[in-house]
Tab-separated table of C-alpha atoms and ligand atoms in Angstrom:
chain	number	residue	atom	x	y	z
A	1	MET	CA	0.000	0.000	0.000
A	2	ASN	CA	1.273	3.486	-0.886
A	3	THR	CA	1.966	6.034	1.847
A	4	PRO	CA	-0.719	8.775	1.732
A	5	VAL	CA	0.102	12.341	0.697
A	6	PRO	CA	0.237	14.623	3.800
A	7	SER	CA	-3.131	16.257	4.492
A	8	LEU	CA	-1.999	18.529	7.332
A	9	GLY	CA	0.300	21.556	7.269
A	10	ASN	CA	-2.015	24.468	6.533
A	11	PRO	CA	-4.269	26.611	8.748
A	12	GLN	CA	-7.595	25.113	7.582
A	13	SER	CA	-6.766	21.445	8.171
A	14	THR	CA	-5.114	22.250	11.495
A	15	ILE	CA	-8.202	24.134	12.715
A	16	GLU	CA	-10.425	21.260	11.573
A	17	VAL	CA	-8.427	18.741	13.604
A	18	LEU	CA	-8.263	21.029	16.647
A	19	ASN	CA	-12.046	21.580	16.536
A	20	LYS	CA	-12.854	17.915	15.986
A	21	TYR	CA	-10.994	16.984	19.176
A	22	GLN	CA	-11.739	20.247	21.028
A	23	PHE	CA	-8.033	20.408	21.654
A	24	VAL	CA	-6.828	22.888	24.273
A	25	PHE	CA	-3.226	24.113	23.799
A	26	GLN	CA	-0.989	23.438	26.792
A	27	LYS	CA	1.461	26.275	27.250
A	28	LYS	CA	3.567	24.179	29.626
A	29	PHE	CA	4.339	21.754	26.761
A	30	GLY	CA	5.528	24.477	24.348
A	31	GLN	CA	2.820	23.713	21.786
A	32	ASN	CA	3.157	25.772	18.607
A	33	PHE	CA	2.012	23.731	15.620
A	34	LEU	CA	3.393	24.270	12.117
A	35	ILE	CA	0.855	25.486	9.559
A	36	ASP	CA	3.089	26.269	6.569
A	37	PRO	CA	3.690	23.559	3.906
A	38	HIS	CA	6.769	25.376	2.516
A	39	VAL	CA	8.465	25.274	5.900
A	40	LEU	CA	7.581	21.594	6.285
A	41	ASP	CA	9.025	20.769	2.838
A	42	LYS	CA	12.131	22.765	3.678
A	43	ILE	CA	12.681	20.840	6.938
A	44	ILE	CA	12.319	17.453	5.226
A	45	ARG	CA	14.691	18.516	2.428
A	46	SER	CA	17.279	19.987	4.812
A	47	ALA	CA	17.205	16.819	6.903
A	48	GLY	CA	17.960	14.841	3.715
A	49	ILE	CA	15.428	12.127	4.576
A	50	THR	CA	15.434	9.065	2.289
A	51	LYS	CA	13.573	5.751	2.205
A	52	GLU	CA	16.549	4.180	3.996
A	53	ASP	CA	16.141	6.315	7.101
A	54	PHE	CA	14.845	5.614	10.569
A	55	VAL	CA	13.672	8.954	11.978
A	56	ILE	CA	12.912	9.947	15.559
A	57	GLU	CA	10.495	12.849	15.909
A	58	ILE	CA	10.241	14.587	19.279
A	59	GLY	CA	6.839	16.185	19.908
A	60	PRO	CA	4.644	15.320	16.888
A	61	GLY	CA	1.726	17.505	18.093
A	62	ILE	CA	-1.249	16.657	15.875
A	63	GLY	CA	1.046	14.767	13.483
A	64	THR	CA	1.683	17.420	10.840
A	65	MET	CA	5.419	16.940	10.340
A	66	THR	CA	5.012	13.237	11.130
A	67	GLN	CA	2.967	12.839	7.928
A	68	TYR	CA	5.743	14.484	5.884
A	69	LEU	CA	8.410	12.370	7.604
A	70	ALA	CA	6.440	9.156	7.112
A	71	ALA	CA	6.071	9.913	3.408
A	72	ALA	CA	9.841	10.417	3.041
A	73	ALA	CA	11.418	7.908	5.479
A	74	ARG	CA	11.479	4.147	5.907
A	75	GLU	CA	10.251	4.296	9.482
A	76	VAL	CA	9.370	6.965	12.057
A	77	THR	CA	9.000	6.846	15.834
A	78	ALA	CA	7.286	9.931	17.242
A	79	ILE	CA	7.468	10.670	20.982
A	80	GLU	CA	4.666	12.852	22.382
A	81	ILE	CA	4.226	13.728	26.075
A	82	ASP	CA	0.650	15.086	25.912
A	83	LYS	CA	-1.806	12.215	26.242
A	84	ALA	CA	-4.611	14.396	24.857
A	85	LEU	CA	-2.821	14.239	21.496
A	86	ILE	CA	-2.696	10.439	21.292
A	87	PRO	CA	-6.251	9.933	19.909
A	88	VAL	CA	-5.599	12.804	17.488
A	89	LEU	CA	-2.399	11.130	16.251
A	90	GLU	CA	-4.182	7.765	15.880
A	91	ASP	CA	-6.580	9.551	13.550
A	92	THR	CA	-4.199	11.780	11.544
A	93	LEU	CA	-1.608	9.008	11.129
A	94	ALA	CA	-4.065	6.166	10.483
A	95	GLY	CA	-2.962	5.658	6.880
A	96	TYR	CA	0.765	5.663	7.692
A	97	LYS	CA	1.909	2.126	8.464
A	98	ASN	CA	5.533	3.076	9.084
A	99	VAL	CA	4.884	5.284	12.148
A	100	THR	CA	4.937	4.342	15.838
A	101	VAL	CA	3.766	6.863	18.427
A	102	LEU	CA	5.088	6.661	21.983
A	103	ASN	CA	3.207	8.568	24.691
A	104	GLU	CA	6.311	9.425	26.724
A	105	ASP	CA	8.509	12.245	27.927
A	106	ALA	CA	11.279	12.340	25.290
A	107	LEU	CA	13.827	13.160	27.997
A	108	LYS	CA	13.138	9.805	29.654
A	109	VAL	CA	13.106	7.478	26.654
A	110	ASP	CA	16.094	5.173	26.166
A	111	LEU	CA	16.919	6.291	22.632
A	112	CYS	CA	20.014	4.076	22.332
A	113	ARG	CA	17.741	1.081	22.824
A	114	LEU	CA	15.172	2.451	20.392
A	115	VAL	CA	17.812	2.913	17.673
A	116	GLN	CA	19.106	-0.595	18.379
A	117	GLU	CA	15.621	-2.100	18.032
A	118	LYS	CA	14.423	-0.094	15.052
A	119	ASN	CA	17.632	0.454	13.094
A	120	GLY	CA	19.968	-2.319	14.211
A	121	GLY	CA	22.106	0.299	15.983
A	122	ARG	CA	22.875	2.175	12.746
A	123	PRO	CA	22.737	5.984	13.027
A	124	ALA	CA	19.241	7.485	13.022
A	125	LYS	CA	18.082	10.989	12.111
A	126	VAL	CA	16.250	13.205	14.591
A	127	VAL	CA	13.823	15.741	13.147
A	128	ALA	CA	11.662	17.934	15.363
A	129	ASN	CA	9.880	21.207	15.868
A	130	LEU	CA	11.113	21.275	19.448
A	131	PRO	CA	9.205	22.463	22.496
A	132	TYR	CA	11.317	25.538	23.284
A	133	TYR	CA	11.231	25.132	27.073
A	134	ILE	CA	13.459	22.042	26.843
A	135	THR	CA	15.539	22.626	23.697
A	136	THR	CA	18.912	22.487	25.447
A	137	PRO	CA	18.238	19.414	27.645
A	138	ILE	CA	16.897	17.518	24.627
A	139	ILE	CA	19.857	18.322	22.379
A	140	MET	CA	22.467	17.788	25.082
A	141	GLY	CA	20.705	14.581	26.175
A	142	LEU	CA	20.896	13.245	22.603
A	143	PHE	CA	24.607	13.985	22.350
A	144	GLU	CA	25.747	13.066	25.842
A	145	SER	CA	23.970	9.719	25.874
A	146	HIS	CA	25.812	8.883	22.629
A	147	VAL	CA	22.690	7.812	20.746
A	148	PRO	CA	23.908	6.678	17.271
A	149	LEU	CA	22.862	9.687	15.162
A	150	GLU	CA	23.622	10.917	11.674
A	151	SER	CA	22.010	14.324	12.102
A	152	VAL	CA	19.607	16.348	14.233
A	153	THR	CA	17.418	18.789	12.266
A	154	VAL	CA	15.390	20.940	14.602
A	155	MET	CA	13.256	24.046	14.806
A	156	VAL	CA	14.505	26.137	17.715
A	157	GLN	CA	14.314	29.757	18.849
A	158	LYS	CA	16.346	31.907	16.456
A	159	GLU	CA	18.496	33.084	19.341
A	160	VAL	CA	19.326	29.496	20.326
A	161	ALA	CA	20.285	28.653	16.718
A	162	ASP	CA	22.644	31.662	16.795
A	163	ARG	CA	24.225	30.399	20.018
A	164	MET	CA	24.754	26.937	18.568
A	165	LYS	CA	26.672	28.047	15.488
A	166	THR	CA	28.756	30.958	16.741
A	167	GLY	CA	32.457	31.065	17.659
A	168	PRO	CA	34.757	33.010	20.043
A	169	GLY	CA	34.323	36.769	20.233
A	170	SER	CA	30.540	36.827	19.837
A	171	LYS	CA	28.175	37.638	22.713
A	172	ASP	CA	26.213	34.496	21.785
A	173	TYR	CA	29.249	32.232	22.268
A	174	GLY	CA	29.039	29.980	25.302
A	175	ALA	CA	28.820	26.471	26.735
A	176	LEU	CA	26.022	25.505	24.289
A	177	SER	CA	28.086	26.577	21.242
A	178	LEU	CA	31.061	24.522	22.410
A	179	ALA	CA	29.021	21.461	23.337
A	180	VAL	CA	27.117	21.431	20.035
A	181	GLN	CA	30.291	21.969	17.989
A	182	TYR	CA	32.118	19.206	19.867
A	183	TYR	CA	29.480	16.716	18.707
A	184	ALA	CA	28.287	18.166	15.398
A	185	ARG	CA	28.657	20.674	12.572
A	186	PRO	CA	25.789	23.193	12.733
A	187	GLU	CA	24.193	24.496	9.507
A	188	LEU	CA	21.414	27.066	9.494
A	189	ALA	CA	18.672	25.794	7.166
A	190	ALA	CA	15.972	28.499	7.427
A	191	ASN	CA	14.652	31.386	9.454
A	192	VAL	CA	10.970	30.927	10.265
A	193	PRO	CA	8.664	33.796	11.301
A	194	PRO	CA	5.961	33.446	14.022
A	195	ASN	CA	3.079	33.412	11.495
A	196	CYS	CA	4.079	29.897	10.356
A	197	PHE	CA	2.798	28.490	13.668
A	198	MET	CA	-0.475	28.152	15.516
A	199	PRO	CA	-0.550	29.720	18.080
A	200	ARG	CA	2.175	32.215	17.108
A	201	PRO	CA	5.251	32.104	19.348
A	202	LYS	CA	6.525	35.423	20.726
A	203	VAL	CA	9.996	34.821	19.272
A	204	GLY	CA	11.487	34.202	15.835
A	205	SER	CA	12.465	30.613	15.018
A	206	ALA	CA	15.071	28.885	12.889
A	207	VAL	CA	15.692	25.416	11.515
A	208	ILE	CA	19.193	24.233	12.280
A	209	ARG	CA	20.781	21.023	11.063
A	210	LEU	CA	23.455	19.474	13.265
A	211	VAL	CA	25.512	16.977	11.284
A	212	CYS	CA	27.029	14.631	13.852
A	213	HIS	CA	30.800	14.111	13.771
A	214	GLU	CA	31.953	10.514	13.417
A	215	LYS	CA	34.785	11.445	15.748
A	216	PRO	CA	35.106	14.653	17.834
A	217	PRO	CA	37.135	17.400	16.109
A	218	VAL	CA	39.397	17.830	19.164
A	219	GLN	CA	41.091	15.404	21.527
A	220	ALA	CA	39.834	15.734	25.115
A	221	ASP	CA	41.276	13.129	27.498
A	222	ASN	CA	38.113	13.330	29.601
A	223	GLU	CA	34.951	14.809	28.029
A	224	ALA	CA	33.107	15.313	31.317
A	225	TRP	CA	36.064	17.176	32.809
A	226	MET	CA	36.389	19.392	29.709
A	227	PHE	CA	32.686	20.295	29.849
A	228	ALA	CA	32.919	21.025	33.593
A	229	ILE	CA	35.732	23.476	32.776
A	230	ILE	CA	33.737	25.011	29.931
A	231	ARG	CA	30.660	25.511	32.152
A	232	ALA	CA	32.750	27.087	34.915
A	233	SER	CA	34.417	29.410	32.392
A	234	PHE	CA	31.081	30.816	31.240
A	235	ASN	CA	29.293	30.833	34.627
A	236	GLN	CA	30.773	34.213	35.427
A	237	ARG	CA	31.174	35.734	32.004
A	238	ARG	CA	32.709	38.986	33.209
A	239	LYS	CA	35.374	37.302	35.310
A	240	THR	CA	38.688	36.131	33.931
A	241	LEU	CA	38.993	32.463	33.087
A	242	VAL	CA	41.432	31.988	35.988
A	243	ASN	CA	38.924	33.420	38.494
A	244	GLY	CA	35.990	31.555	36.937
A	245	LEU	CA	37.790	28.217	37.311
A	246	ASN	CA	39.044	29.031	40.799
A	247	ASN	CA	35.525	30.030	41.928
A	248	ALA	CA	33.932	26.763	40.787
A	249	PRO	CA	33.763	24.759	44.037
A	250	ASN	CA	33.398	21.404	42.267
A	251	LEU	CA	36.619	21.787	40.246
A	252	LYS	CA	39.234	22.631	42.877
A	253	ILE	CA	41.527	24.379	40.403
A	254	SER	CA	43.944	26.825	42.025
A	255	LYS	CA	44.674	30.185	40.411
A	256	GLU	CA	48.300	29.117	40.083
A	257	ALA	CA	47.440	25.910	38.223
A	258	ALA	CA	45.038	27.739	35.876
A	259	SER	CA	47.573	30.517	35.159
A	260	ALA	CA	50.357	27.994	34.558
A	261	ALA	CA	48.224	26.022	32.098
A	262	LEU	CA	47.304	29.202	30.191
A	263	GLU	CA	50.939	30.259	30.099
A	264	ASP	CA	51.854	26.839	28.744
A	265	MET	CA	49.382	27.476	25.921
A	266	GLY	CA	50.829	30.928	25.218
A	267	LEU	CA	47.705	32.687	26.558
A	268	SER	CA	47.503	35.582	29.016
A	269	ALA	CA	46.402	34.879	32.603
A	270	GLY	CA	43.881	37.727	32.204
A	271	ILE	CA	42.019	36.084	29.291
A	272	ARG	CA	38.272	35.398	29.490
A	273	GLY	CA	36.591	32.092	28.640
A	274	GLU	CA	34.730	33.631	25.717
A	275	ALA	CA	38.042	34.119	23.845
A	276	LEU	CA	38.979	30.412	23.779
A	277	THR	CA	38.233	28.044	20.898
A	278	LEU	CA	37.014	24.484	21.405
A	279	GLU	CA	40.515	23.251	20.617
A	280	GLN	CA	41.980	25.518	23.312
A	281	PHE	CA	39.423	24.305	25.875
A	282	ALA	CA	40.357	20.708	25.066
A	283	ARG	CA	44.030	21.509	25.516
A	284	LEU	CA	43.407	23.442	28.729
A	285	SER	CA	41.376	20.595	30.199
A	286	ASN	CA	44.068	18.080	29.247
A	287	LEU	CA	46.744	20.232	30.908
A	288	LEU	CA	44.675	20.803	34.060
A	289	GLY	CA	43.810	17.120	34.146
A	290	LYS	CA	47.507	16.350	34.358
A	291	SER	CA	48.410	18.943	36.986
A	292	GLY	CA	46.765	16.873	39.698
A	293	ASP	CA	45.424	19.577	42.040
A	294	PHE	CA	41.720	19.160	41.319
A	295	GLY	CA	38.802	17.416	42.942
A	296	LYS	CA	36.371	14.607	42.239
A	297	GLU	CA	34.632	16.290	39.284
A	298	ARG	CA	37.235	14.787	36.963
A	299	THR	CA	35.911	11.248	37.000
B	23	SAM	N1	5.622	18.724	15.580
B	23	SAM	C1	4.416	19.496	15.782
B	23	SAM	C2	4.351	20.565	14.725
B	23	SAM	O1	5.409	20.914	14.210
B	23	SAM	O2	3.268	21.073	14.449
B	23	SAM	C3	4.336	20.082	17.194
B	23	SAM	C4	5.523	20.875	17.666
B	23	SAM	S1	5.286	21.701	19.201
B	23	SAM	C5	6.442	23.026	19.052
B	23	SAM	C6	6.123	20.710	20.403
B	23	SAM	C7	5.458	19.367	20.730
B	23	SAM	O3	6.285	18.702	21.700
B	23	SAM	C8	4.084	19.455	21.350
B	23	SAM	O4	3.237	18.542	20.722
B	23	SAM	C9	4.294	19.080	22.820
B	23	SAM	O5	3.181	18.504	23.432
B	23	SAM	C10	5.463	18.114	22.700
B	23	SAM	N2	6.300	17.972	23.919
B	23	SAM	C11	6.555	18.896	24.865
B	23	SAM	N3	7.387	18.417	25.803
B	23	SAM	C12	7.672	17.130	25.433
B	23	SAM	C13	8.478	16.096	25.995
B	23	SAM	N4	9.157	16.285	27.124
B	23	SAM	N5	8.515	14.905	25.357
B	23	SAM	C14	7.827	14.700	24.208
B	23	SAM	N6	7.051	15.640	23.634
B	23	SAM	C15	6.980	16.839	24.227
């Protein structure tokens, strides 16, 4: 049987579905449904979905993007937290035999196991119009749990997309930029205005594609230790890196050790965290990991 052509993705059909189920939007779940077919096509194209792919969708809503994904992919698993949407999804996705809907909190699903079961452990693609209140935990959770992934193509707040792709020297540069760039190569796919959603969000949005690295671009002896150093460096943005590290109680890095490591790297002791590249953070963490005067955070 052929996969049906998507019927959702415009204001009229969305309103029809919402009325049929007397659906009440839940602000706490970050529900802003896509109502623009051009944006939906653009997301599917940017994600490069083919009939070979197993796709994980986080937050299918009423199933709009799920229909587009199902038409393009081999198989889709969509994870939706709001149980009021489950009967809606059973209806809107009835003709799509390659979709499974899980009524779960995406942050609690064992995605490594899911990818093992559905794709034999081969890398999957994540595609989502993310609930903005948990964008960072979702993306970091995907990366840090080492789910086998080829790419993550997501709609996020414009400002968050800017933070993900920027480098040293920008006000947007921070722990999120470094974490994302350690795991993936970010590519901006589209800017999306509020009128493409129902209800309209208060902020501008963007689709960003994160192409996962097969191997990290820098060599950190201990990833967790490097990220602890990165977080401490940006916790107090206006302090020097030496003070930021020394003030982080969990790290136990003395000012002397931090200054010596920076000197070793040819950097000034007065430098701020926002001036360091990912490569320099990796090197700094490797040097501080060897100096021996730090606490338990390292393991
Ligand atoms: N994909 C749909 C679309 O584009 O029209 C809906 C996107 S809407 C921005 C975000 C969706 O994520 C909502 O359906 C919301 O209920 C769901 N959601 C929110 N928190 C979630 C969580 N922790 N786990 C899974 N789904 C969640």
